[in-house]
Amino acid sequence: MSYFLEQVLNGLSYGLVLSLIAAGFAIVFTSTGVLNFAHGSVVLLGAYLVAVLHDTIGFWPALLVAMAGAAVAGVLINALLVRHLADKNAGTAAILMLGVDIVLLTELTRRIGNQVLTLGAPWGASVVRFGDVSLPTGRVVAAGVTVVAFAGLWYLFSRTDLGVGMRAAAADGPTASLMGIRLSRTAATGWALAGVLAAVAGVFLTSFPAPGVAPTVALSAFAAIPAWVLGGFDSVPGAVVGGLVIGLTSALVTGYESDLEQFVGTGFGEVAPYVVMIVVLLVRPSGLLGSKEAVRV
Amino acid sequence: MSELHGTRWRSRIGGLVLVLVALTLPLVLSDFWLQTGLFVMATAIGAVGLTLLVGVAGQLSLGHAAFAAIGAYVYAWSTGESTTTVSGAGLPPLAGLVLAAVVSALVGAAFSPVAGRLRGIYLGLATLGLVFIVRHLLVNLDQWTGGFTGRSVESFALGGFSFSNSDPDYLAVAGVEFEGLHRLWYLFLVLALVACWLAGNLRSGRTGRAWANVRDSETAAAAMGIGVARAKASVFVVSSAYAGLAGAMLALAYGRVAPDVFSLTASVDFLVMIVLGGLGSVGGAVVGALFVTALPLVLAEYSGSLPFLAAPGSGGLDPSTASRIVYGLAIIAVLLFLRGGLAGAARRLRHRSSRSSPPAGPAPHDPISTDDVGRPAAVTPSRSKETTR
């Protein structure tokens, strides 16, 4: 029973980290209509900045720099590339982001090389015990930070002019623009927010029990795509739900791998999220909490 | 009218010259270049299939490598002999090649509840999952696939003539010994030409127009009596068959199949090829395949004599890193500055030169916009200029 509980807690805390990344996908998608395939590289960029800087300026300042760096990267990608697409539509924008991802990921991979960089996080490899259930401290911190982050996002989107403006821009860009909302500003805010969330998620994704910062992190950030799709393309609360479902699924499948192995084979934990995603796309193409697309003729 | 014929003749003669060059190349090329050529032709077929799906029908797919993997493994399994570790059906190679395309198409058809219902980037997301699922199967079904390390592939043979170094052991044309690579070159050339010809016909025929119509507006397409879900599923099946054939050819060129060849990176590479070449253009897909496939191989081969490149693993700029950065930047540059990719640029050049010649007749081009994804032809300035008739 305690093993089961441990897997559930592990899955939920991992899911919260995924939901940070998934929220980044959702925010970029609603604010600029771009499927940001480079998001995984931005996650890696955040973790990489922390790993490189923590020795000289300490972990927390390094985290601040990484958040700023990832935010700037997002804003620049939007301002320099996405806005200047010759054909602006979702398909070409997605392919553009694949191009950005190739460049960013290749460069980071080259810099990291074969080493696994350490983060220097203050929680290190310590473990928190609740009765006979233990959980890595990093995961507990992650859960707390994620809850705070989503509370902040809720406040932003429902209580501030900027956030309401972003929602208006997402709902109907031209009308919002006529009402005096600067679309360039809402778009930049969206990309910056996504970058900040990515950097934070990158730190938690690479701290214990993960070995450290390695290029494969960008790929594990891809696991947030099923979470995003599951929750709904334009829904930040959906990202939380999706993250939790996907986190729980992969933790349970991985945790009970020895029992499942004869049915689904080894390593199914990595694949299960995508299976869930395809099923969801089949049954509810706009996700659990996403708004349905209406066709106007 | 006469000018239209003139351009068509010119492009036909140009194509004929290219084919003649391709036919004579094995007489002069070294083994390295022959091998590179085989990879280029194999990936070109995959790219042509993907350009039908992404360029013509406007459906994004990140799962192309998954279908290539299915083709490659179906060929390897169906032509292979059973051993203690892996099983095989021991079918004739030609049957294996056909089976590779057919099984890929069938898997594509099995995916049609998803492929027919989703559109654009949503399909791209769903197909993203396919790459991981297929990889998982390849690793786990090891009595058929050989697991992580993969399995070796039987060489192709047709009626006692083997496309390998033996059987006949010595074959020479014009004093050049024709070994496996030379023989495969001609097989691949035939397959590539047939595949391109078929794709060109599909694109400009009724089916292709329906696909393009679905891309431009699903509502309009439905109103004109096109079964939208059916059209989307059919283009997915066709592109899967192309990918399957390409996969089988890759297996033949490598002589071995392994799961890592068909990773997400391979899917992205196929997309890079068609974007560089120009979405929807068959010729562009071939040129894109040439660029994307050959660049890393050539850089690796000549890294010793290129001063800015370091040996792999030394921490410097190694050939595969360099080529990835080059085509990452190339994709960004094409999407920002070069509407319609290389094919679009070539068309504009031709257009300009035909404009400058005195009797400015109608531009030689089919009326369906195929170089842009998801935009009605009428609102794209460069297109509306070309299609005024």
PDB file of C-alpha atoms in Angstrom, chain B residues 262-354:
ATOM      1  CA  PHE B 262      13.678   6.051 -37.306  1.00  0.00           C
ATOM      2  CA  SER B 263      13.613   8.466 -34.381  1.00  0.00           C
ATOM      3  CA  LEU B 264      11.692  11.712 -34.045  1.00  0.00           C
ATOM      4  CA  THR B 265      14.743  13.395 -35.552  1.00  0.00           C
ATOM      5  CA  ALA B 266      14.183  11.445 -38.756  1.00  0.00           C
ATOM      6  CA  SER B 267      10.575  12.672 -38.884  1.00  0.00           C
ATOM      7  CA  VAL B 268      11.719  16.237 -38.411  1.00  0.00           C
ATOM      8  CA  ASP B 269      14.353  15.752 -41.123  1.00  0.00           C
ATOM      9  CA  PHE B 270      11.640  14.741 -43.591  1.00  0.00           C
ATOM     10  CA  LEU B 271       9.763  17.934 -42.698  1.00  0.00           C
ATOM     11  CA  VAL B 272      12.926  19.990 -43.142  1.00  0.00           C
ATOM     12  CA  MET B 273      13.383  18.521 -46.629  1.00  0.00           C
ATOM     13  CA  ILE B 274       9.947  19.499 -47.863  1.00  0.00           C
ATOM     14  CA  VAL B 275      10.011  22.955 -46.301  1.00  0.00           C
ATOM     15  CA  LEU B 276      13.380  23.777 -47.855  1.00  0.00           C
ATOM     16  CA  GLY B 277      12.271  22.440 -51.222  1.00  0.00           C
ATOM     17  CA  GLY B 278       8.921  24.180 -51.057  1.00  0.00           C
ATOM     18  CA  LEU B 279       5.779  22.661 -49.572  1.00  0.00           C
ATOM     19  CA  GLY B 280       3.736  20.762 -52.120  1.00  0.00           C
ATOM     20  CA  SER B 281       6.422  20.633 -54.774  1.00  0.00           C
ATOM     21  CA  VAL B 282       7.590  17.169 -55.839  1.00  0.00           C
ATOM     22  CA  GLY B 283      10.822  18.443 -57.375  1.00  0.00           C
ATOM     23  CA  GLY B 284      11.399  20.595 -54.322  1.00  0.00           C
ATOM     24  CA  ALA B 285      11.057  17.576 -52.052  1.00  0.00           C
ATOM     25  CA  VAL B 286      13.762  15.777 -54.052  1.00  0.00           C
ATOM     26  CA  VAL B 287      16.112  18.758 -53.853  1.00  0.00           C
ATOM     27  CA  GLY B 288      15.386  19.100 -50.148  1.00  0.00           C
ATOM     28  CA  ALA B 289      16.181  15.418 -49.632  1.00  0.00           C
ATOM     29  CA  LEU B 290      19.443  15.862 -51.515  1.00  0.00           C
ATOM     30  CA  PHE B 291      20.418  18.753 -49.260  1.00  0.00           C
ATOM     31  CA  VAL B 292      19.342  17.324 -45.899  1.00  0.00           C
ATOM     32  CA  THR B 293      20.583  13.779 -46.489  1.00  0.00           C
ATOM     33  CA  ALA B 294      23.834  14.533 -48.241  1.00  0.00           C
ATOM     34  CA  LEU B 295      25.026  17.490 -46.169  1.00  0.00           C
ATOM     35  CA  PRO B 296      25.930  15.628 -42.934  1.00  0.00           C
ATOM     36  CA  LEU B 297      27.461  12.716 -44.871  1.00  0.00           C
ATOM     37  CA  VAL B 298      29.559  14.988 -47.054  1.00  0.00           C
ATOM     38  CA  LEU B 299      30.662  17.141 -44.127  1.00  0.00           C
ATOM     39  CA  ALA B 300      31.635  14.002 -42.214  1.00  0.00           C
ATOM     40  CA  GLU B 301      33.530  12.579 -45.182  1.00  0.00           C
ATOM     41  CA  TYR B 302      35.517  15.741 -45.752  1.00  0.00           C
ATOM     42  CA  SER B 303      35.766  16.958 -42.148  1.00  0.00           C
ATOM     43  CA  GLY B 304      39.508  16.354 -42.246  1.00  0.00           C
ATOM     44  CA  SER B 305      39.990  18.936 -44.959  1.00  0.00           C
ATOM     45  CA  LEU B 306      37.492  21.479 -43.629  1.00  0.00           C
ATOM     46  CA  PRO B 307      39.279  23.724 -41.139  1.00  0.00           C
ATOM     47  CA  PHE B 308      36.199  24.796 -39.156  1.00  0.00           C
ATOM     48  CA  LEU B 309      35.155  21.247 -38.326  1.00  0.00           C
ATOM     49  CA  ALA B 310      36.451  19.130 -35.476  1.00  0.00           C
ATOM     50  CA  ALA B 311      36.425  15.370 -35.074  1.00  0.00           C
ATOM     51  CA  PRO B 312      33.237  14.013 -33.460  1.00  0.00           C
ATOM     52  CA  GLY B 313      33.446  13.927 -29.657  1.00  0.00           C
ATOM     53  CA  SER B 314      36.313  16.398 -29.357  1.00  0.00           C
ATOM     54  CA  GLY B 315      33.990  19.145 -28.137  1.00  0.00           C
ATOM     55  CA  GLY B 316      34.425  21.282 -31.229  1.00  0.00           C
ATOM     56  CA  LEU B 317      31.966  21.702 -34.059  1.00  0.00           C
ATOM     57  CA  ASP B 318      31.604  18.178 -35.391  1.00  0.00           C
ATOM     58  CA  PRO B 319      30.060  17.466 -38.826  1.00  0.00           C
ATOM     59  CA  SER B 320      26.647  16.308 -37.653  1.00  0.00           C
ATOM     60  CA  THR B 321      26.293  19.286 -35.293  1.00  0.00           C
ATOM     61  CA  ALA B 322      27.369  21.658 -38.036  1.00  0.00           C
ATOM     62  CA  SER B 323      24.902  20.254 -40.532  1.00  0.00           C
ATOM     63  CA  ARG B 324      22.050  20.306 -38.024  1.00  0.00           C
ATOM     64  CA  ILE B 325      22.685  23.956 -37.264  1.00  0.00           C
ATOM     65  CA  VAL B 326      22.937  24.724 -40.966  1.00  0.00           C
ATOM     66  CA  TYR B 327      19.591  23.191 -41.778  1.00  0.00           C
ATOM     67  CA  GLY B 328      17.933  24.544 -38.677  1.00  0.00           C
ATOM     68  CA  LEU B 329      18.966  28.000 -39.819  1.00  0.00           C
ATOM     69  CA  ALA B 330      18.042  27.159 -43.408  1.00  0.00           C
ATOM     70  CA  ILE B 331      14.507  26.242 -42.387  1.00  0.00           C
ATOM     71  CA  ILE B 332      14.121  29.504 -40.473  1.00  0.00           C
ATOM     72  CA  ALA B 333      15.524  31.510 -43.376  1.00  0.00           C
ATOM     73  CA  VAL B 334      13.269  29.818 -45.930  1.00  0.00           C
ATOM     74  CA  LEU B 335      10.149  30.349 -43.838  1.00  0.00           C
ATOM     75  CA  LEU B 336      10.994  33.989 -43.173  1.00  0.00           C
ATOM     76  CA  PHE B 337      12.329  35.115 -46.522  1.00  0.00           C
ATOM     77  CA  LEU B 338      11.705  32.562 -49.247  1.00  0.00           C
ATOM     78  CA  ARG B 339       8.018  32.021 -49.780  1.00  0.00           C
ATOM     79  CA  GLY B 340       7.410  28.595 -51.262  1.00  0.00           C
ATOM     80  CA  GLY B 341      10.936  27.356 -50.578  1.00  0.00           C
ATOM     81  CA  LEU B 342      13.386  26.598 -53.383  1.00  0.00           C
ATOM     82  CA  ALA B 343      10.596  25.538 -55.732  1.00  0.00           C
ATOM     83  CA  GLY B 344       8.800  28.823 -55.150  1.00  0.00           C
ATOM     84  CA  ALA B 345      11.973  30.780 -55.827  1.00  0.00           C
ATOM     85  CA  ALA B 346      12.633  28.830 -59.018  1.00  0.00           C
ATOM     86  CA  ARG B 347       9.062  29.411 -60.181  1.00  0.00           C
ATOM     87  CA  ARG B 348       9.358  33.142 -59.553  1.00  0.00           C
ATOM     88  CA  LEU B 349      12.603  33.248 -61.492  1.00  0.00           C
ATOM     89  CA  ARG B 350      11.020  31.411 -64.428  1.00  0.00           C
ATOM     90  CA  HIS B 351       8.016  33.659 -64.182  1.00  0.00           C
ATOM     91  CA  ARG B 352      10.143  36.768 -64.305  1.00  0.00           C
ATOM     92  CA  SER B 353      12.102  35.585 -67.325  1.00  0.00           C
ATOM     93  CA  SER B 354       8.937  34.603 -69.192  1.00  0.00           C
TER      94      SER B 354
END
